PDB file of C-alpha atoms in Angstrom:
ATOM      1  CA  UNK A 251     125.198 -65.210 168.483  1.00 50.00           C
ATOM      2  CA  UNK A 252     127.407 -65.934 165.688  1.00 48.00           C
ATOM      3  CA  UNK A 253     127.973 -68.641 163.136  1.00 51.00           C
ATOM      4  CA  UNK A 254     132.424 -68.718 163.106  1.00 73.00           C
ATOM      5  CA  UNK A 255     132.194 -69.648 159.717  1.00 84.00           C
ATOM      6  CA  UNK A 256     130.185 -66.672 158.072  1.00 89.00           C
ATOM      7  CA  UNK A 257     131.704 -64.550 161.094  1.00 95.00           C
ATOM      8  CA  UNK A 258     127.709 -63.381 160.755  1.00 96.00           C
ATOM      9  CA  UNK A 259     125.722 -62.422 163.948  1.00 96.00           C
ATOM     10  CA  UNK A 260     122.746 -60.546 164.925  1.00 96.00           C
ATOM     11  CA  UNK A 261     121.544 -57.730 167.633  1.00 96.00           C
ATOM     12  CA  UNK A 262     118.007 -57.807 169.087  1.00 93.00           C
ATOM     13  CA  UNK A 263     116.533 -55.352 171.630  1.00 92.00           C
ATOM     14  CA  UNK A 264     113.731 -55.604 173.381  1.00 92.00           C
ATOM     15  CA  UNK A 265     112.971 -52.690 176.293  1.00 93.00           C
ATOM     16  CA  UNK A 266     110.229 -51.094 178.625  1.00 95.00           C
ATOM     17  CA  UNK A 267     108.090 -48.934 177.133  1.00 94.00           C
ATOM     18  CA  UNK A 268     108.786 -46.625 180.352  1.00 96.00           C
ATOM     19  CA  UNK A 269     112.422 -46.066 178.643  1.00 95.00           C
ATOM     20  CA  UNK A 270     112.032 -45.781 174.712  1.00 92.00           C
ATOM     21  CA  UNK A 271     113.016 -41.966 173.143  1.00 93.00           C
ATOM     22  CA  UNK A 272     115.409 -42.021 176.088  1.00 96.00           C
ATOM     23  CA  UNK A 273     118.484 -43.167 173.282  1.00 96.00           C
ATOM     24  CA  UNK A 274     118.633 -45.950 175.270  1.00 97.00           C
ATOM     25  CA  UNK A 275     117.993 -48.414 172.061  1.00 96.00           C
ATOM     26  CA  UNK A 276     120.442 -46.574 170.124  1.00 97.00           C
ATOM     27  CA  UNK A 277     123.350 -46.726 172.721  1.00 97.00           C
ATOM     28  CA  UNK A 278     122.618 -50.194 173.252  1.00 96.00           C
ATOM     29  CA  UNK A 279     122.255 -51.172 169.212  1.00 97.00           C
ATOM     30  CA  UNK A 280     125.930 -49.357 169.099  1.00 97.00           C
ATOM     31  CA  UNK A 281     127.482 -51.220 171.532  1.00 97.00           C
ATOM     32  CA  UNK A 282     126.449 -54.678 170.713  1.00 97.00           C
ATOM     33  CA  UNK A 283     127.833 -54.262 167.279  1.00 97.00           C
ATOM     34  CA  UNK A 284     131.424 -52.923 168.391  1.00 97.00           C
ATOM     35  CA  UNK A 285     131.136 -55.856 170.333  1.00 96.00           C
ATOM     36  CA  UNK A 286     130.631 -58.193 167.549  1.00 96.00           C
ATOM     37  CA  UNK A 287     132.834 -56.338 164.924  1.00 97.00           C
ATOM     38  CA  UNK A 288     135.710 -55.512 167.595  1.00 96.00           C
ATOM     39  CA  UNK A 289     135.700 -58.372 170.243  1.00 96.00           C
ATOM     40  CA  UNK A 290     134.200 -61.154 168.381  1.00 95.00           C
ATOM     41  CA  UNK A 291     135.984 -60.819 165.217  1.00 95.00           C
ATOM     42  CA  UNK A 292     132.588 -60.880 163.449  1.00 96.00           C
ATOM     43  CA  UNK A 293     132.040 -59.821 159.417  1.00 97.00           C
ATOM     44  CA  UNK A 294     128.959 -58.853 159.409  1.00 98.00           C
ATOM     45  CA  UNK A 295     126.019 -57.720 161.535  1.00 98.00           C
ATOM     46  CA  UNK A 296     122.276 -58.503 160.984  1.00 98.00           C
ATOM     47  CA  UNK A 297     118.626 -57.566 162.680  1.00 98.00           C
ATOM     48  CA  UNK A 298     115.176 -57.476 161.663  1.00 96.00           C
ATOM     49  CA  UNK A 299     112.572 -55.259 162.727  1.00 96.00           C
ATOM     50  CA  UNK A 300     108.793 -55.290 162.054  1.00 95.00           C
ATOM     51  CA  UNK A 301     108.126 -52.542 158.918  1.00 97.00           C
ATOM     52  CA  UNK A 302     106.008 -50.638 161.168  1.00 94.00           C
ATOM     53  CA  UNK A 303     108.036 -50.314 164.287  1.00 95.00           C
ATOM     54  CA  UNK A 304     109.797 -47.084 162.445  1.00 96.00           C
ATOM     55  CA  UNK A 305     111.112 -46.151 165.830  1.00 95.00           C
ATOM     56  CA  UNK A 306     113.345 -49.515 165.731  1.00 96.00           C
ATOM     57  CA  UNK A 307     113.880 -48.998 162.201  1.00 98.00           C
ATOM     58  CA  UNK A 308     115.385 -45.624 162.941  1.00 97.00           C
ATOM     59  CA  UNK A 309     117.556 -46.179 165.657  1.00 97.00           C
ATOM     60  CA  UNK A 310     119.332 -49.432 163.118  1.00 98.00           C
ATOM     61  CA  UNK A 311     119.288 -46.570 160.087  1.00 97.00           C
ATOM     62  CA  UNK A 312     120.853 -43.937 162.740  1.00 96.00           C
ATOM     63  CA  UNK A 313     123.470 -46.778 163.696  1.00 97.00           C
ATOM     64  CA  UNK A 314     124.528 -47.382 160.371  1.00 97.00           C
ATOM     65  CA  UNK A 315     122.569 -50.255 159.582  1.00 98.00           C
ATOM     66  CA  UNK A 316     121.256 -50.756 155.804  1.00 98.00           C
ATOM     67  CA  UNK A 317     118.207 -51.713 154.520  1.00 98.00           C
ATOM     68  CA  UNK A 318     118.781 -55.081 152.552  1.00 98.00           C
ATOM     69  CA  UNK A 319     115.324 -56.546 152.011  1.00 98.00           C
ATOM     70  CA  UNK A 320     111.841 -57.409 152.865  1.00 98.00           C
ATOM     71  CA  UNK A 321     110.856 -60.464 154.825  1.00 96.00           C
ATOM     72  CA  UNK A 322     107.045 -61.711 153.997  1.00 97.00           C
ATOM     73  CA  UNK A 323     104.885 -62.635 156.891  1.00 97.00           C
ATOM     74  CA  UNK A 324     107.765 -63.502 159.274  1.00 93.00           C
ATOM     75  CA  UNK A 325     106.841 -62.350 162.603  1.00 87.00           C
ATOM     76  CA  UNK A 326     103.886 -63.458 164.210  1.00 92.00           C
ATOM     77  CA  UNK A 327     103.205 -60.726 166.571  1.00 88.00           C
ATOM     78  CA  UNK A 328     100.022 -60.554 168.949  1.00 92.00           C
ATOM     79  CA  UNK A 329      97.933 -63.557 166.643  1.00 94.00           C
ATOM     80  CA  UNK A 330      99.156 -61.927 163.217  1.00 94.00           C
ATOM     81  CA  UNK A 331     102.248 -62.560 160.688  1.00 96.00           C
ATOM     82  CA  UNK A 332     103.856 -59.391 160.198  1.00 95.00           C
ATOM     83  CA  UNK A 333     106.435 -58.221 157.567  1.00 97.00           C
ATOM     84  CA  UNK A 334     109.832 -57.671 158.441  1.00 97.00           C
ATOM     85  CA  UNK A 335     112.681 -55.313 157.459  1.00 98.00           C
ATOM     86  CA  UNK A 336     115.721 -57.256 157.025  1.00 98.00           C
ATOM     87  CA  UNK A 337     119.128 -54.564 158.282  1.00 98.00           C
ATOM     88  CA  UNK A 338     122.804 -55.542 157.887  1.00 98.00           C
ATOM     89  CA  UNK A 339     126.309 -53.415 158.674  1.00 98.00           C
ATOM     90  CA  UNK A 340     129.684 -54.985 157.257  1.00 98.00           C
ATOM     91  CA  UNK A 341     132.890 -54.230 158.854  1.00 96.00           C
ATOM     92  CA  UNK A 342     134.338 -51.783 156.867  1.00 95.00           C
ATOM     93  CA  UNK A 343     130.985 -49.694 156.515  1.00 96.00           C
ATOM     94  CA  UNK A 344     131.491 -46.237 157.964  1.00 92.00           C
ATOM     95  CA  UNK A 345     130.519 -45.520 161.530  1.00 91.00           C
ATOM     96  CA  UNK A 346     131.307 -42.696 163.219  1.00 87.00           C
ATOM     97  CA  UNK A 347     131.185 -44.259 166.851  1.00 86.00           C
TER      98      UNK A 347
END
């Protein structure tokens, strides 16, 4: 999604536990934001990830994503809040894909 004003969107993931450390996340994570810097015109690109999924928080670092912030008690995941890692990539960040 994007808001045309902000020319701001975000990428979420979600896969089968059958296919994670297959790069499959990262290759996807890629993709969607060439998609949003190169065919949508977008600014910016934003996720979140839970602070302890540091296999998701990889694959946005490995992507080029960076770290902006801390979310408090965002996600409610299986009957708890969790904290959230807020990740952003501008488009004239370097990426090397």
């Amino acid at each position: 999604m994007s808001n045309n004003k902000f020319k701001l969107g975000e990428i979420y993931y979600k896969l089968d536990p059958a296919y994670w450390g297959k790069g499959y996340a990262t290759e996807l994570a890629k993709r969607l934001v060439v998609l949003g810097f190169d065919t949508l015109g977008l600014h910016k690109v934003e996720a979140g990830v839970a602070t302890e999924n540091t296999k998701s928080v990889k694959v946005l670092e490995k992507i080029g994503m960076t770290r902006e912030g801390l979310r408090r008690k965002i996600l409610p995941i299986r009957g708890d809040w969790k904290d959230n890692f807020h990740y952003a990539i501008v488009e004239d960040d370097p990426r090397d894909y």
